[in-house]
Structure formats: structure tokens, C-alpha cells
Coordinates of C-alpha atoms and ligand atoms in Angstrom, one line a residue:
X489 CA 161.4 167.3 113.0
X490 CA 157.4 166.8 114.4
X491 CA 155.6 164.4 112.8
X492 CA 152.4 166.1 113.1
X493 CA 153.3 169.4 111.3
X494 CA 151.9 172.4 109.8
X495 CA 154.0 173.6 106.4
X496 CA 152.6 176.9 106.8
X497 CA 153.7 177.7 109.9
X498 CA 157.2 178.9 110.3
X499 CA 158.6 177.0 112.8
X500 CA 158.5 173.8 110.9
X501 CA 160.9 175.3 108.4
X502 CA 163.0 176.4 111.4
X503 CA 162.7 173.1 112.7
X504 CA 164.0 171.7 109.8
X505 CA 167.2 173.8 109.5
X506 CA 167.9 173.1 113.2
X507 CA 168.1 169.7 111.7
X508 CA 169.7 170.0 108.8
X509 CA 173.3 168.4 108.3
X510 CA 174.3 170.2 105.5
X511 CA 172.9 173.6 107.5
X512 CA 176.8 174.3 108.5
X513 CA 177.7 174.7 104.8
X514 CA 176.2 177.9 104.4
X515 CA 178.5 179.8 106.9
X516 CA 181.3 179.0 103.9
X517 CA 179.3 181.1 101.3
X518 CA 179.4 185.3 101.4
X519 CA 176.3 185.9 102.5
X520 CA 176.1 190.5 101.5
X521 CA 172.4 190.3 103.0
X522 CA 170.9 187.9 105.3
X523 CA 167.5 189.1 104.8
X524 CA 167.4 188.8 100.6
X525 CA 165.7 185.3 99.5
X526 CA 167.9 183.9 97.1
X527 CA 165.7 181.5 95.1
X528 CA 168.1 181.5 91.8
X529 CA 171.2 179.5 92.5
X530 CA 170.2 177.4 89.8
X531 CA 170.8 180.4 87.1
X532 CA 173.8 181.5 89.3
X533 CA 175.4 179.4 92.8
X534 CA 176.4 181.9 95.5
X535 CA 180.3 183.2 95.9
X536 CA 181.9 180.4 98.3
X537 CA 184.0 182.2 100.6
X538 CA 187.2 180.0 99.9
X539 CA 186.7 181.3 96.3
X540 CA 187.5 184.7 96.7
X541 CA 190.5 183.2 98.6
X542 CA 191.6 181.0 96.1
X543 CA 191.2 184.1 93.3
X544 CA 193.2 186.0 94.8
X545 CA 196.0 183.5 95.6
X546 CA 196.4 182.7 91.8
X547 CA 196.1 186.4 91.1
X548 CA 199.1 187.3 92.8
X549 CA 201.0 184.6 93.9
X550 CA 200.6 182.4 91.0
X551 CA 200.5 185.2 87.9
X552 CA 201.9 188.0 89.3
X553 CA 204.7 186.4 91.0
X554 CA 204.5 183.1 89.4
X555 CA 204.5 184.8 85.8
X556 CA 204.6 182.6 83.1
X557 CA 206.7 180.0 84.7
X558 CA 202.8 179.2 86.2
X559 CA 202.2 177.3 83.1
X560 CA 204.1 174.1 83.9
X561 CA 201.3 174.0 86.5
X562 CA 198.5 175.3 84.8
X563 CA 198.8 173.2 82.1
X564 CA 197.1 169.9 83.6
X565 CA 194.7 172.2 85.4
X566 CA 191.9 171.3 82.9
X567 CA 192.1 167.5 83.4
X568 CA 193.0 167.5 86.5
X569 CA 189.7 169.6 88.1
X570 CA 188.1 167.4 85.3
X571 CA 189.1 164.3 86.9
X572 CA 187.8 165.4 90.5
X573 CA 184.3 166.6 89.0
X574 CA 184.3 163.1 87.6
X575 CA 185.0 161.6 90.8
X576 CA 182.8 163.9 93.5
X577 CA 179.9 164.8 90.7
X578 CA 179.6 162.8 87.5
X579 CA 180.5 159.1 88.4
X580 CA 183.2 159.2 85.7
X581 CA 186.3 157.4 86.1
X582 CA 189.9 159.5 85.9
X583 CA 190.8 160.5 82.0
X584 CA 187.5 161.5 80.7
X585 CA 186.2 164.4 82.2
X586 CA 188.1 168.2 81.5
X587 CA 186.6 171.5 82.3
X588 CA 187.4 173.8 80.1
X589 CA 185.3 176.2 77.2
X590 CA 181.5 177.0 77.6
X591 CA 178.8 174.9 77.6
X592 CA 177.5 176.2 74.3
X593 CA 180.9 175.2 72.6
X594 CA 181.1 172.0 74.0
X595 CA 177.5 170.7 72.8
X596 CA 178.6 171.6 69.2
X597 CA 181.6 169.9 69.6
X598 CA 180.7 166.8 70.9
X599 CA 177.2 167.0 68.8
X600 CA 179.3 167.3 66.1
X601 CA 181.9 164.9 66.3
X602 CA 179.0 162.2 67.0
X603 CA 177.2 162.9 63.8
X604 CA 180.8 162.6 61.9
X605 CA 180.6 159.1 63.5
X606 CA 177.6 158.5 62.3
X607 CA 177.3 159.9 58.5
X608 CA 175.0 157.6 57.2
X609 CA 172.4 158.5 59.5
X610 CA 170.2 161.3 58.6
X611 CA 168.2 162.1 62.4
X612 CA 168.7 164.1 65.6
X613 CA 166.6 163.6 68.4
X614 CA 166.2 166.7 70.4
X615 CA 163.6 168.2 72.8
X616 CA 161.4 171.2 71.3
X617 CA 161.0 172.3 75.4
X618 CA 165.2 172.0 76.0
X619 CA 167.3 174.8 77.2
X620 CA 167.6 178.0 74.0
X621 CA 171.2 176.9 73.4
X622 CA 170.9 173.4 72.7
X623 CA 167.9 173.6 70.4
X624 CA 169.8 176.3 68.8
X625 CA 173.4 174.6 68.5
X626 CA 171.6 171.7 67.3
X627 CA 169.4 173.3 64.7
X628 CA 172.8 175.0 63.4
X629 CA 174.2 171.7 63.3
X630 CA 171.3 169.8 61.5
X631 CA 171.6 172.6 58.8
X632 CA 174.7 172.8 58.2
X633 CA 175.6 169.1 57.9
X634 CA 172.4 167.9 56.1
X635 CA 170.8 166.3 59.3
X636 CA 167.1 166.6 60.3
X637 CA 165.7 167.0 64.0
X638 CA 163.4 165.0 64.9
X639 CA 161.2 166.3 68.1
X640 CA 160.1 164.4 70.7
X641 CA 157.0 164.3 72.4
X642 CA 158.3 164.1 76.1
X643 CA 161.5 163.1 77.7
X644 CA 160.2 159.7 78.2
X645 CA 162.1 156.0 77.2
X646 CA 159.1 155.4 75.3
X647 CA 159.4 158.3 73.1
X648 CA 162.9 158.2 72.9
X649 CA 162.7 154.4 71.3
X650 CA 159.9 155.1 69.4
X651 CA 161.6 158.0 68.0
X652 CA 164.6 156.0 67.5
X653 CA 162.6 152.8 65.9
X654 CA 163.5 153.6 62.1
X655 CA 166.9 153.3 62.6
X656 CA 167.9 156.9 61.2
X657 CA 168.9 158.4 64.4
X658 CA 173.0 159.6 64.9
X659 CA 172.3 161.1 68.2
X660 CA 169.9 161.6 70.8
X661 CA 170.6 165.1 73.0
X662 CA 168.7 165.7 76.0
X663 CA 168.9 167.7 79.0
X664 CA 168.9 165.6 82.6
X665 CA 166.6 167.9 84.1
X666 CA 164.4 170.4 82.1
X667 CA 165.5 174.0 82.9
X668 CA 161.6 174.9 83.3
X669 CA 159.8 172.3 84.8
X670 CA 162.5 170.8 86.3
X671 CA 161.4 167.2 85.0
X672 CA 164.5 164.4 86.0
X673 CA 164.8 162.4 83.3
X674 CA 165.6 158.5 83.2
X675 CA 169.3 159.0 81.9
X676 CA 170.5 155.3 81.9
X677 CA 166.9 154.2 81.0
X678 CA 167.0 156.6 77.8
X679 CA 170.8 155.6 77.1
X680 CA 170.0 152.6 76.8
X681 CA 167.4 152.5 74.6
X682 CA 169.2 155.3 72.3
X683 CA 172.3 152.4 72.3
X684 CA 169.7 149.8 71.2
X685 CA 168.5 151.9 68.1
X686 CA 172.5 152.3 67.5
X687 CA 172.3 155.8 68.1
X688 CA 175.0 158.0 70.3
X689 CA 173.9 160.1 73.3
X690 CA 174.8 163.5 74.8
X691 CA 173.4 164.5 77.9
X692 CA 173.6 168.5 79.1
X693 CA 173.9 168.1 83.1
X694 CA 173.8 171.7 83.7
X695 CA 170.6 171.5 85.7
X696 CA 171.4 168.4 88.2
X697 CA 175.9 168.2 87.6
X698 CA 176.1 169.0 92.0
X699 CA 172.7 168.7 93.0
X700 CA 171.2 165.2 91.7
X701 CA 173.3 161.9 91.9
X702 CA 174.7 160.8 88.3
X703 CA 176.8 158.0 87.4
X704 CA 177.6 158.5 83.8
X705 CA 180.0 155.7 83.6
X706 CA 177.8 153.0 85.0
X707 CA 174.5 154.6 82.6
X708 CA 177.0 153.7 79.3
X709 CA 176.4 157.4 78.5
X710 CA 178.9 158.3 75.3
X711 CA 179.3 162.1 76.0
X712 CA 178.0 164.9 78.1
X713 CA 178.5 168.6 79.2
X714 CA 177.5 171.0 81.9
X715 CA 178.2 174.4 83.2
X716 CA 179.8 174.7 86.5
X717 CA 178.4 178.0 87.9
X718 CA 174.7 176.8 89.1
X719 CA 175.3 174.1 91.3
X720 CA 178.8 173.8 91.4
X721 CA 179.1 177.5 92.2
X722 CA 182.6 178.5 90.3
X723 CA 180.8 182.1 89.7
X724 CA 179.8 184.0 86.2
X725 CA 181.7 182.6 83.0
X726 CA 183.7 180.1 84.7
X727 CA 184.5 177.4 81.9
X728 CA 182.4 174.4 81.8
X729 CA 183.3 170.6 81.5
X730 CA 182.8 167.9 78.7
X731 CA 182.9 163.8 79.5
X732 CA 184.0 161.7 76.4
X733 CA 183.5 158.0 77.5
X734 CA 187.2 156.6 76.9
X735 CA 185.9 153.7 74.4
X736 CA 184.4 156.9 72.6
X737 CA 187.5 158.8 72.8
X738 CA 189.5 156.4 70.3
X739 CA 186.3 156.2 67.9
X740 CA 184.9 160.5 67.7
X741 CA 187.3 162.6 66.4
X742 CA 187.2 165.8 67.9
X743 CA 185.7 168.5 65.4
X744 CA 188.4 171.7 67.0
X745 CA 192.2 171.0 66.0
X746 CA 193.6 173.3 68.5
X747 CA 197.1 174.0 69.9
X748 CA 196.7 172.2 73.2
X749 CA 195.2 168.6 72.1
X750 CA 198.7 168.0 70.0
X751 CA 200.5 165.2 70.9
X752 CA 204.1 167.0 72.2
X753 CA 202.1 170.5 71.6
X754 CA 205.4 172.5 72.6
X755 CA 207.2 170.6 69.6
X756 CA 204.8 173.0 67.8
X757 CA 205.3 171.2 64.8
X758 CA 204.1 171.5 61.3
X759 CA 201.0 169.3 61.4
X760 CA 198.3 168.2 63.8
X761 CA 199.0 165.0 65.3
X762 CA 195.8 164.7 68.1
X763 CA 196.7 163.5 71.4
X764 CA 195.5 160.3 73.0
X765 CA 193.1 160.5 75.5
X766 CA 190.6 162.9 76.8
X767 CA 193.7 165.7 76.2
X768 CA 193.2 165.3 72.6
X769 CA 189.8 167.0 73.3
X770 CA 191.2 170.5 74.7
X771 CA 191.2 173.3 71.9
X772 CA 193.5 176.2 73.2
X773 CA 194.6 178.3 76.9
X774 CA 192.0 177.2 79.6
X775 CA 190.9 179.9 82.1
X776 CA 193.2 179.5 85.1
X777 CA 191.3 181.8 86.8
X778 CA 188.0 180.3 86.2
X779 CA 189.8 176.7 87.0
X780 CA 190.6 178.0 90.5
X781 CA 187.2 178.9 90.8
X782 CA 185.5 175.0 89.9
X783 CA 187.7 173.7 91.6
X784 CA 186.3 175.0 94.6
X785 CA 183.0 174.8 94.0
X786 CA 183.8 171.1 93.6
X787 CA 185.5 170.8 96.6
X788 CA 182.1 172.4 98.5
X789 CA 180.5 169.6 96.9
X790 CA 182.9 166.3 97.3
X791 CA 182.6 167.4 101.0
X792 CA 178.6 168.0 101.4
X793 CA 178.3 164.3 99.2
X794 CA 176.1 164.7 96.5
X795 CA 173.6 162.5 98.2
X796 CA 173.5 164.0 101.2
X797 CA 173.1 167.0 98.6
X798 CA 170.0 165.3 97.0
X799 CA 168.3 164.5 100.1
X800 CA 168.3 168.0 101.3
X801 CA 167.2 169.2 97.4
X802 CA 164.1 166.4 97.9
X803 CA 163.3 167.9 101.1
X804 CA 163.1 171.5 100.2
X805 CA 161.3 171.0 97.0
X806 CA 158.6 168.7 99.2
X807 CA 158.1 171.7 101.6
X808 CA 157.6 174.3 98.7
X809 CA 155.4 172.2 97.3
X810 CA 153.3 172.0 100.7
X811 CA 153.3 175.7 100.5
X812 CA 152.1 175.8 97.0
X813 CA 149.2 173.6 97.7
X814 CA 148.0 175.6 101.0
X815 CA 149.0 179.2 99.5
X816 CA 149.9 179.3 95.9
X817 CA 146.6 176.7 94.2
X818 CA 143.6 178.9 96.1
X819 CA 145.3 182.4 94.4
X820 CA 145.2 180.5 90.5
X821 CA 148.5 179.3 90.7
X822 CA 149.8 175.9 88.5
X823 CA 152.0 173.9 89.6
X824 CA 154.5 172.7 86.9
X825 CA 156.8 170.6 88.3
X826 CA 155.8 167.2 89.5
X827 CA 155.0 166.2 93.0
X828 CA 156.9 162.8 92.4
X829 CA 160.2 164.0 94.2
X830 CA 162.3 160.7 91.8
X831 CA 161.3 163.2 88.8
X832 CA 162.4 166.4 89.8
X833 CA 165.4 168.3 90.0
X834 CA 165.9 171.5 92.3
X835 CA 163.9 173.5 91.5
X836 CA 159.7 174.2 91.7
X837 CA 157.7 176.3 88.6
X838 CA 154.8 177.7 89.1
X839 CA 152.6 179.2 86.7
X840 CA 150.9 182.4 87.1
X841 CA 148.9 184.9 84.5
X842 CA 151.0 187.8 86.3
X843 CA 154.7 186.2 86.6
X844 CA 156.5 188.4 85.0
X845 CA 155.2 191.4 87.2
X846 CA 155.5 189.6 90.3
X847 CA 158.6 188.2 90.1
X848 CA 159.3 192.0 89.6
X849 CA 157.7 192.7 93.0
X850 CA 159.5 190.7 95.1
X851 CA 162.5 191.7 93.8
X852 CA 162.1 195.2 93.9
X853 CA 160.1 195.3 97.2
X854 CA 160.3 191.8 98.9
X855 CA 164.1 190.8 98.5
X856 CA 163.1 187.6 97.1
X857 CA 165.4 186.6 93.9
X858 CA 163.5 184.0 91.7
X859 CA 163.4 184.3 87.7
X860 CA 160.7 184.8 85.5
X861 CA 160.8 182.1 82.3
X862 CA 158.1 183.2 79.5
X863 CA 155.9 182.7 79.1
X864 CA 153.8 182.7 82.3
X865 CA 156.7 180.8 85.1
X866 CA 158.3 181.4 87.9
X867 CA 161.1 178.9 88.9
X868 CA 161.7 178.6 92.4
X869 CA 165.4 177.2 92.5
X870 CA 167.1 175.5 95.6
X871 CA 170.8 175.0 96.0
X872 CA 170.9 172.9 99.5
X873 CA 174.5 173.8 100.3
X874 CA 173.1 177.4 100.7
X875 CA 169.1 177.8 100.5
X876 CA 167.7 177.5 104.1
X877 CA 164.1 176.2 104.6
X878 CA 163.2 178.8 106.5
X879 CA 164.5 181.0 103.3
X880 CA 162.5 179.0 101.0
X881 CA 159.7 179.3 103.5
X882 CA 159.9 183.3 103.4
X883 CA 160.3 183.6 99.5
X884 CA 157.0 181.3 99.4
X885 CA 155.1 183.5 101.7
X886 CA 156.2 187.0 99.9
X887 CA 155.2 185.3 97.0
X888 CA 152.0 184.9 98.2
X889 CA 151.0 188.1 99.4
X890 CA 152.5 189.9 96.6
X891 CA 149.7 188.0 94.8
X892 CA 147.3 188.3 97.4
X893 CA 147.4 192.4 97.9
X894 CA 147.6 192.4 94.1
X895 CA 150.7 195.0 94.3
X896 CA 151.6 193.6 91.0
X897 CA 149.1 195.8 89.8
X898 CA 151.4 198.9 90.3
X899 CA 154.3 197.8 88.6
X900 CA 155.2 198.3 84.8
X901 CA 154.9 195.5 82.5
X902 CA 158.0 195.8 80.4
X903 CA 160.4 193.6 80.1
X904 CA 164.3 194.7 80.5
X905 CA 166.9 192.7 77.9
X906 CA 167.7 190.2 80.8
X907 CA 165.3 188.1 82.4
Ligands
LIG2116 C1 172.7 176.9 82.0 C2 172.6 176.1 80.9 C3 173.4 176.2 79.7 C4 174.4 177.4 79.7 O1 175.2 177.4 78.5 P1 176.3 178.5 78.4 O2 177.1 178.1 77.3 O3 177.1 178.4 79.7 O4 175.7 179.8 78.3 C5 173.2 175.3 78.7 N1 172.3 174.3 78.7 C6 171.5 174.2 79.8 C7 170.5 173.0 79.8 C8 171.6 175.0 80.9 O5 170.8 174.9 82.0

């Protein structure tokens, strides 16, 4: 790639695909229309090819033929995807990592079982500015088990001990990377100073689980959940995963007394005796079908490297925020996410008076797919195994002149129930 480059001109992005490593990876994803911008793989990862593949396989060959004799299979499914997420994604040794349930489901359970292990201490620490579902599941949990939340100021260590100083706190729950701004947070840095206050921690990685190097083991973190279906692309629905620390494992007790984490579960005997291990964390019948589908997403993934992943995710964030600077600033747009590339994730928010109708533009006239986040943001989101530069280039430039010809203007400003 020159040295001496111009962001705004096209070639530079084309440059920079031509040398790309990861730029072959793309060719493995169904691609309907070339032409369509797809700036949202961080709400939704595009359909890997060997996905629809592997569907069908376990459609017919494993359930319709297979039957129920699939299940002597299928059983281990959930630890066994769990254990290679761990390995290729998470930094998580084998026998605490399964995927199974949604993401929602796993915060309250592993929330919960980490304020039963901590009874006599009254205080959550939560971010006001998380994702909806965690504030909610943790408001629902504060209320019904007597706890208060306390708010922090900013995802920062500082605020994290300080709001941890009076030695109240049962858990801290943050998000890696903030779904908005896309802020990185210092995981190990805030682990550790949750640990020194004697608090637990749960960290949500649906934001950087694929895209932005963890290593949860090594960090000390206690327990954490993701969803698979933005970075890891395993498609809509597709169950997410949980990561109980194995020292944990022996002191939580997991809240859901289901079927499948009973020691000898086809015994079914008369009362629950909870398997060791990260098993005795399952509740009840995993998605096969959604398994099949992580576990090629993952596979996508364990070959790209995550750091080779990373690199690429720096690199296209950098260029976008090139473009923002030379296009975006002069029409009144804010930039929201920081221009140090160690404290971002994969994604760029801008800020714009007219977001919502623009990011209705360019979808309806512009094929560019971003998402509108109220009140006033659009996220630009990145997934390097399938976002070209030159694609991120083109979805920055429609942006841009959808502003600048002010064709916003013609479009209606109600909102439909999904943004
Ligand atoms: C995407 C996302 C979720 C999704 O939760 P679901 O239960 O899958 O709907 C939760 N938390 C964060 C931070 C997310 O980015």
C-alpha cells in the first residue's frame, strides 16, 4: 500500500484489498448482491457458505435419517463447540466454555448465581450506557433480590475501583466493547481491580467475542457471555455461549436446575444431583441446529486467527475514520468513537441531527446497510472476514452525499418497530 496516500480517493481502498490477507475469506460467505454495502455485521454476521452446507447435512442426514439415535451425538455438542470457541476466540482453557441458551438468559444466570455468592453484599456495578438487555436483566435482578445498582461514570479502572472502594459491591457487569460508541474496555485491568474490592466479574463479549483478541483465562475473569451471530456469524437465534472460570465452577451454584446438568441425567432420578463441571451449567435440549451453525462460524474464525482478524478490524476502522475527517466533520457530523485504534472495537458512530432519516436513505436508495441507534447515531460496523475497504469506502461516500444533496429531506420521519 503507498505511503503517500489520499483516503478519499478510491484506489487506496482498492489498494488495500489487493493487499489484504484475510481478502480470500469473503469468497466463503453468500454474497445475494455485490453491489449492497453491508455495514451491520456487528447486529447480524453474513451466511458463511459452509453453513448452509452444514444445515442441511444435520437436517437430513443427521435428523431425518439419524432420528433420535442423533442424540448420543448431540449430546456433547454444547461443550464440545464450547470448548473450540474457548480455544480459537475466548482464551479459555477446555471445560469452561458451552454454547448453548441466549445471551439474555445467560447474564441472569450467571448474574445471579454470583450475587447468591455474595449475599452479604448489597451493590451491582453496571453501566447506565450498556447494551438494553443487560441494564434490564440487571435492574430485574437488583429488584428482585434486594440489591442496588450502582452506576458508573465511564468504563474506566478508575471508576470501577472507586465504585468498588466501600466494599459493598457482589458484582461488577460490563460490556467489552460498548455497542454504541464502540469504546474497548481494559478487561484484565478492570478484573483486577473488581477482584481487589472482592467483588465477582461478568463480562458480555458480544461486541469483540471473533473480532478483538481476549484471553479470559489469563485476565482472572470469573464469568462471561456472548452471542455468536455478530462476529462469529452462526445466523439469527443461534444459541449463545457462557464461560464459568473452573475455580468458579465448584463455588456459584448455578440458579436453573434443569434436566441436562444432572449428574447420570438419563437415570432421571427423583432429585437433582448437579453435575461436576461446566455440564452442571446446561439447563435443558440445546439447539442442534443452531450448534451446527457456531460451529462454523468458529471454524471461519480459528482459521482467519483472531489477530490477524484484529489487524484488519484496526485497519478498516482507521480508513473510516480518514473519511470521516475529510467528508463526514465539514457536513456537522461527530465522531463518537475514538481515534485511539487500542480503544475501539469494530465498529465507527457518528453522530448526525438527521440519522435516523439518512440511514433510511441509503438503505432505500443507496444499498448501504448501517443501523440507526437513538438518539442521533449511526454505527458503521466492520466484520474483516467479509467487509471490503473498498465497501467501507463506498458506504462512506453514499453517506456523504446523501447528506450533502440533503435527500434526507424527502423521506418520512417515522420510525418502524425495528431499528
Ligand atoms: C447483541 C447483544 C446482546 C444480545 O442479547 P440476545 O439475548 O441475543 O438478544 C446482548 N448484549 C450485548 C452487549 C449485545 O451486543
Amino acid at each position: 500500500v503507498p505511503g503517500d496516500h489520499d483516503p478519499t480517493d478510491r484506489a487506496y481502498a482498492e489498494a488495500l484489498d489487493a493487499a489484504d490477507p484475510l481478502a480470500s475469506f469473503r469468497d466463503e460467505f453468500v454474497i445475494a448482491d455485490d453491489d449492497v454495502c453491508y455495514l451491520d455485521g456487528n447486529s447480524l454476521g453474513r451466511l458463511p457458505k459452509a453453513t448452509e452446507e452444514a444445515l442441511r447435512r444435520v437436517v437430513s442426514e443427521e435428523w431425518g435419517t439419524g432420528l433420535v439415535r442423533g442424540w448420543s451425538r448431540w449430546i456433547d455438542r454444547p461443550a464440545q463447540v464450547g470448548d473450540r470457541l474457548g480455544r480459537a476466540v475466548l482464551g479459555a482453557g477446555p471445560g469452561q466454555v458451552l454454547v448453548a441458551d441466549s445471551t439474555t438468559v445467560n447474564l441472569y444466570r450467571l448474574a445471579a448465581a454470583a450475587l447468591d455468592a455474595r449475599p452479604d453484599r448489597g451493590a451491582i456495578v453496571a453501566d447506565p450506557a450498556d447494551f438494553p438487555t443487560d441494564r434490564y436483566v440487571l435492574q430485574g435482578l437488583a429488584a428482585e433480590r434486594g440489591r442496588r445498582l450502582r452506576r458508573l461514570r465511564a468504563v474506566r479502572t478508575d471508576a470501577v475501583a472507586r465504585a468498588c472502594a466501600p466494599g459493598d459491591v457482589a458484582l461488577v457487569c460490563l460490556s467489552h466493547v460498548d455497542f454504541r460508541t464502540a469504546a474497548l474496555a481494559p478487561l484484565a485491568e478492570i478484573t483486577a481491580a473488581a477482584h481487589a474490592a472482592g467483588a465477582l466479574v461478568l463480562w458480555d463479549l458480544s461486541h469483540s467475542a471473533g473480532v478483538v483478541p481476549v484471553s479470559l483465562d489469563a485476565a482472572g475473569v470469573d464469568l462471561a457471555a456472548g452471542c455468536t451471530y455478530k462476529y462469529l456469524f452462526s445466523g439469527p437465534g443461534a444459541p449463545a455461549w457462557v464461560y464459568v472460570r473452573a475455580e468458579q465452577q465448584r463455588r456459584l451454584r448455578a440458579p436453573v436446575w434443569g434436566w441436562f446438568a444432572q449428574r447420570d441425567q438419563f437415570a432421571m432420578g427423583g432429585a437433582f444431583r448437579r453435575a461436576d463441571g461446566v455440564t452442571g451449567w446446561l439447563t435443558g435440549t440445546p439447539s442442534v441446529l443452531g450448534l451446527a451453525a457456531v460451529d462454523e462460524g468458529i471454524g471461519l474464525v480459528e482459521r482467519a486467527g483472531v489477530e490477524a482478524i484484529r489487524a484488519k478490524s484496526v485497519a478498516l476502522t482507521e480508513l473510516v475514520i480518514a473519511l470521516f475527517d475529510a467528508w463526514l466533520a465539514p457536513l456537522g457530523f461527530e465522531l463518537m468513537t475514538t481515534r485511539l485504534a487500542a480503544g475501539r472495537g469494530s465498529h465507527v458512530a457518528v453522530r448526525h441531527p438527521e440519522a435516523w432519516r439518512l440511514c433510511r436513505v441509503l438503505a432505500e436508495q443507496d444499498a448501504v446497510i448501517a443501523d440507526f441507534r437513538p438518539p442521533d447515531v449511526v454505527r458503521l460496523g466492520f466484520s474483516p472476514l467479509t467487509t471490503r475497504f473498498a465497501e467501507a469506502w463506498t458506504g462512506a461516500e453514499r453517506l456523504r452525499r446523501a447528506c450533502a444533496e440533503r435527500r434526507y429531506e424527502r423521506v418520512e420521519s417515522v420510525r418502524p418497530r425495528v431499528t
